PDB file of C-alpha atoms in Angstrom:
ATOM      1  CA  ALA A  21     -33.529 -23.711  42.324  1.00 56.00           C
ATOM      2  CA  ARG A  22     -36.137 -24.135  44.939  1.00 58.00           C
ATOM      3  CA  THR A  23     -38.968 -21.709  45.014  1.00 65.00           C
ATOM      4  CA  LEU A  24     -40.496 -20.879  48.287  1.00 69.00           C
ATOM      5  CA  GLN A  25     -44.197 -21.347  48.351  1.00 70.00           C
ATOM      6  CA  PRO A  26     -46.042 -18.720  50.343  1.00 65.00           C
ATOM      7  CA  PRO A  27     -48.021 -20.164  53.186  1.00 61.00           C
ATOM      8  CA  PRO A  28     -51.653 -20.750  52.286  1.00 57.00           C
ATOM      9  CA  PRO A  29     -53.765 -17.719  53.107  1.00 50.00           C
ATOM     10  CA  GLU A  30     -55.754 -17.952  56.212  1.00 55.00           C
ATOM     11  CA  PRO A  31     -59.494 -17.874  55.649  1.00 51.00           C
ATOM     12  CA  GLU A  32     -60.006 -15.054  58.137  1.00 53.00           C
ATOM     13  CA  ALA A  33     -57.645 -12.650  56.256  1.00 75.00           C
ATOM     14  CA  PRO A  34     -58.825 -12.242  52.628  1.00 79.00           C
ATOM     15  CA  GLU A  35     -57.321  -8.732  52.444  1.00 84.00           C
ATOM     16  CA  ALA A  36     -53.942 -10.142  53.480  1.00 84.00           C
ATOM     17  CA  ALA A  37     -54.167 -12.890  50.852  1.00 83.00           C
ATOM     18  CA  GLU A  38     -55.008 -10.276  48.190  1.00 87.00           C
ATOM     19  CA  ALA A  39     -52.058  -8.149  49.309  1.00 88.00           C
ATOM     20  CA  VAL A  40     -49.764 -11.178  49.014  1.00 90.00           C
ATOM     21  CA  ARG A  41     -51.075 -11.926  45.507  1.00 90.00           C
ATOM     22  CA  VAL A  42     -50.530  -8.301  44.476  1.00 92.00           C
ATOM     23  CA  ALA A  43     -47.015  -8.325  45.940  1.00 93.00           C
ATOM     24  CA  GLU A  44     -46.236 -11.589  44.134  1.00 94.00           C
ATOM     25  CA  ALA A  45     -47.545 -10.187  40.847  1.00 93.00           C
ATOM     26  CA  GLU A  46     -45.468  -7.030  41.293  1.00 94.00           C
ATOM     27  CA  ALA A  47     -42.368  -9.109  42.129  1.00 94.00           C
ATOM     28  CA  ALA A  48     -42.955 -11.280  39.041  1.00 94.00           C
ATOM     29  CA  ALA A  49     -43.353  -8.166  36.859  1.00 95.00           C
ATOM     30  CA  GLN A  50     -40.152  -6.692  38.289  1.00 96.00           C
ATOM     31  CA  LEU A  51     -38.352  -9.977  37.684  1.00 96.00           C
ATOM     32  CA  ARG A  52     -39.552 -10.019  34.038  1.00 96.00           C
ATOM     33  CA  GLN A  53     -38.415  -6.414  33.608  1.00 96.00           C
ATOM     34  CA  LEU A  54     -34.985  -7.190  35.112  1.00 96.00           C
ATOM     35  CA  ARG A  55     -34.623 -10.200  32.807  1.00 96.00           C
ATOM     36  CA  GLN A  56     -35.547  -8.063  29.784  1.00 97.00           C
ATOM     37  CA  GLU A  57     -33.045  -5.391  30.845  1.00 96.00           C
ATOM     38  CA  ALA A  58     -30.347  -8.059  31.343  1.00 96.00           C
ATOM     39  CA  GLU A  59     -31.086  -9.487  27.873  1.00 97.00           C
ATOM     40  CA  ALA A  60     -30.965  -5.999  26.338  1.00 96.00           C
ATOM     41  CA  PHE A  61     -27.676  -5.308  28.112  1.00 97.00           C
ATOM     42  CA  ALA A  62     -26.229  -8.632  26.909  1.00 96.00           C
ATOM     43  CA  ALA A  63     -27.344  -7.850  23.350  1.00 97.00           C
ATOM     44  CA  ALA A  64     -25.806  -4.365  23.526  1.00 97.00           C
ATOM     45  CA  GLU A  65     -22.596  -5.818  24.924  1.00 97.00           C
ATOM     46  CA  ALA A  66     -22.454  -8.428  22.136  1.00 97.00           C
ATOM     47  CA  GLU A  67     -23.072  -5.706  19.531  1.00 97.00           C
ATOM     48  CA  ALA A  68     -20.300  -3.556  21.034  1.00 97.00           C
ATOM     49  CA  GLU A  69     -17.912  -6.516  20.950  1.00 97.00           C
ATOM     50  CA  ALA A  70     -18.863  -7.231  17.331  1.00 97.00           C
ATOM     51  CA  ARG A  71     -18.271  -3.584  16.403  1.00 97.00           C
ATOM     52  CA  ALA A  72     -14.911  -3.615  18.174  1.00 97.00           C
ATOM     53  CA  ALA A  73     -13.919  -6.798  16.330  1.00 97.00           C
ATOM     54  CA  ALA A  74     -15.027  -5.277  13.010  1.00 97.00           C
ATOM     55  CA  ALA A  75     -13.048  -2.108  13.735  1.00 97.00           C
ATOM     56  CA  GLU A  76      -9.965  -4.165  14.583  1.00 97.00           C
ATOM     57  CA  ALA A  77     -10.370  -6.199  11.387  1.00 97.00           C
ATOM     58  CA  GLU A  78     -10.747  -2.971   9.382  1.00 96.00           C
ATOM     59  CA  ARG A  79      -7.618  -1.551  11.032  1.00 96.00           C
ATOM     60  CA  GLU A  80      -5.689  -4.734  10.202  1.00 96.00           C
ATOM     61  CA  ARG A  81      -6.908  -4.551   6.593  1.00 96.00           C
ATOM     62  CA  GLY A  82      -5.743  -0.931   6.474  1.00 96.00           C
ATOM     63  CA  VAL A  83      -2.333  -1.892   7.833  1.00 96.00           C
ATOM     64  CA  ALA A  84      -2.050  -4.714   5.296  1.00 96.00           C
ATOM     65  CA  ALA A  85      -3.132  -2.405   2.457  1.00 97.00           C
ATOM     66  CA  ALA A  86      -0.593   0.219   3.526  1.00 97.00           C
ATOM     67  CA  ALA A  87       2.148  -2.414   3.650  1.00 97.00           C
ATOM     68  CA  ALA A  88       1.200  -3.639   0.164  1.00 97.00           C
ATOM     69  CA  GLU A  89       1.168  -0.063  -1.170  1.00 97.00           C
ATOM     70  CA  THR A  90       4.576   0.559   0.407  1.00 97.00           C
ATOM     71  CA  ALA A  91       5.941  -2.598  -1.237  1.00 97.00           C
ATOM     72  CA  ARG A  92       4.543  -1.519  -4.634  1.00 97.00           C
ATOM     73  CA  ALA A  93       6.076   1.949  -4.230  1.00 97.00           C
ATOM     74  CA  ARG A  94       9.434   0.390  -3.313  1.00 97.00           C
ATOM     75  CA  GLN A  95       9.284  -1.807  -6.425  1.00 98.00           C
ATOM     76  CA  HIS A  96       8.539   1.245  -8.593  1.00 98.00           C
ATOM     77  CA  LEU A  97      11.461   3.126  -7.033  1.00 97.00           C
ATOM     78  CA  GLU A  98      13.797   0.192  -7.627  1.00 97.00           C
ATOM     79  CA  ALA A  99      12.623  -0.107 -11.242  1.00 97.00           C
ATOM     80  CA  ALA A 100      13.145   3.632 -11.727  1.00 97.00           C
ATOM     81  CA  ALA A 101      16.662   3.385 -10.272  1.00 97.00           C
ATOM     82  CA  ARG A 102      17.487   0.509 -12.642  1.00 97.00           C
ATOM     83  CA  ALA A 103      16.119   2.489 -15.593  1.00 97.00           C
ATOM     84  CA  ARG A 104      18.146   5.549 -14.564  1.00 97.00           C
ATOM     85  CA  LYS A 105      21.355   3.476 -14.337  1.00 97.00           C
ATOM     86  CA  LYS A 106      20.666   1.990 -17.773  1.00 97.00           C
ATOM     87  CA  LEU A 107      20.043   5.442 -19.247  1.00 97.00           C
ATOM     88  CA  GLU A 108      23.275   6.726 -17.683  1.00 97.00           C
ATOM     89  CA  ALA A 109      25.183   3.755 -19.116  1.00 96.00           C
ATOM     90  CA  ASP A 110      23.558   4.310 -22.543  1.00 96.00           C
ATOM     91  CA  ALA A 111      24.452   8.012 -22.398  1.00 96.00           C
ATOM     92  CA  ALA A 112      28.069   7.206 -21.499  1.00 96.00           C
ATOM     93  CA  ALA A 113      28.253   4.682 -24.358  1.00 96.00           C
ATOM     94  CA  ALA A 114      26.766   7.259 -26.758  1.00 96.00           C
ATOM     95  CA  ALA A 115      29.338   9.824 -25.577  1.00 95.00           C
ATOM     96  CA  ASP A 116      32.118   7.268 -26.176  1.00 95.00           C
ATOM     97  CA  VAL A 117      30.790   6.579 -29.688  1.00 96.00           C
ATOM     98  CA  ALA A 118      30.562  10.322 -30.413  1.00 95.00           C
ATOM     99  CA  GLU A 119      34.153  10.843 -29.217  1.00 95.00           C
ATOM    100  CA  THR A 120      35.373   7.916 -31.345  1.00 96.00           C
ATOM    101  CA  GLU A 121      33.524   9.316 -34.365  1.00 95.00           C
ATOM    102  CA  ARG A 122      35.005  12.785 -33.724  1.00 95.00           C
ATOM    103  CA  ARG A 123      38.527  11.335 -33.545  1.00 95.00           C
ATOM    104  CA  ALA A 124      37.947   9.284 -36.710  1.00 95.00           C
ATOM    105  CA  LYS A 125      36.684  12.375 -38.516  1.00 94.00           C
ATOM    106  CA  CYS A 126      39.744  14.379 -37.403  1.00 94.00           C
ATOM    107  CA  LYS A 127      42.027  11.554 -38.525  1.00 95.00           C
ATOM    108  CA  ALA A 128      40.219  11.288 -41.873  1.00 94.00           C
ATOM    109  CA  GLU A 129      40.524  15.061 -42.372  1.00 95.00           C
ATOM    110  CA  ALA A 130      44.239  14.902 -41.542  1.00 94.00           C
ATOM    111  CA  MET A 131      44.705  11.986 -43.972  1.00 96.00           C
ATOM    112  CA  ALA A 132      42.799  13.885 -46.658  1.00 93.00           C
ATOM    113  CA  GLU A 133      45.032  16.911 -46.127  1.00 95.00           C
ATOM    114  CA  GLU A 134      48.107  14.663 -46.337  1.00 95.00           C
ATOM    115  CA  ALA A 135      46.765  13.043 -49.499  1.00 94.00           C
ATOM    116  CA  GLU A 136      46.072  16.475 -51.011  1.00 95.00           C
ATOM    117  CA  ALA A 137      49.617  17.616 -50.120  1.00 94.00           C
ATOM    118  CA  ALA A 138      51.038  14.392 -51.616  1.00 94.00           C
ATOM    119  CA  ARG A 139      48.973  14.882 -54.782  1.00 95.00           C
ATOM    120  CA  GLU A 140      50.153  18.477 -55.067  1.00 95.00           C
ATOM    121  CA  ALA A 141      53.742  17.346 -54.524  1.00 93.00           C
ATOM    122  CA  ALA A 142      53.314  14.625 -57.137  1.00 94.00           C
ATOM    123  CA  GLU A 143      51.858  17.130 -59.596  1.00 93.00           C
ATOM    124  CA  ALA A 144      54.747  19.524 -58.917  1.00 92.00           C
ATOM    125  CA  ALA A 145      57.264  16.718 -59.401  1.00 92.00           C
ATOM    126  CA  LEU A 146      55.528  15.666 -62.590  1.00 92.00           C
ATOM    127  CA  GLU A 147      55.502  19.255 -63.863  1.00 91.00           C
ATOM    128  CA  GLU A 148      59.205  19.612 -63.000  1.00 90.00           C
ATOM    129  CA  ALA A 149      59.961  16.357 -64.783  1.00 89.00           C
ATOM    130  CA  ARG A 150      58.122  17.624 -67.869  1.00 88.00           C
ATOM    131  CA  LEU A 151      60.045  20.844 -67.809  1.00 86.00           C
ATOM    132  CA  GLU A 152      63.357  19.013 -67.566  1.00 86.00           C
ATOM    133  CA  ALA A 153      62.433  16.673 -70.357  1.00 76.00           C
TER     134      ALA A 153
END
């Protein structure tokens, strides 16, 4: 960019030349201050963008963690359902075994009663045969 050079001061106006130098110095100071403010604003803007990106990354990590926790909970529920079904099947099988054992016991008791009645009948027949002999 081209910079405009102020016209050389005229020798008969030293106060005017001093005023121009003061004005130039003030303009240069204002320009430095504006540049510093622009740099500070740019830095603040970059920091805000970095914070926003970090917050978004943290939110995404939270979403991913929640999804992983949900998947783990679902797996635990499925495992619990499988265990419950197995326990129900085991309980039904145990009930079947208990019923079979109960029936076998009843049958054994009935057979024992029949055997006792047969023994008593055999003893009675034997006693009768002795008496007849």
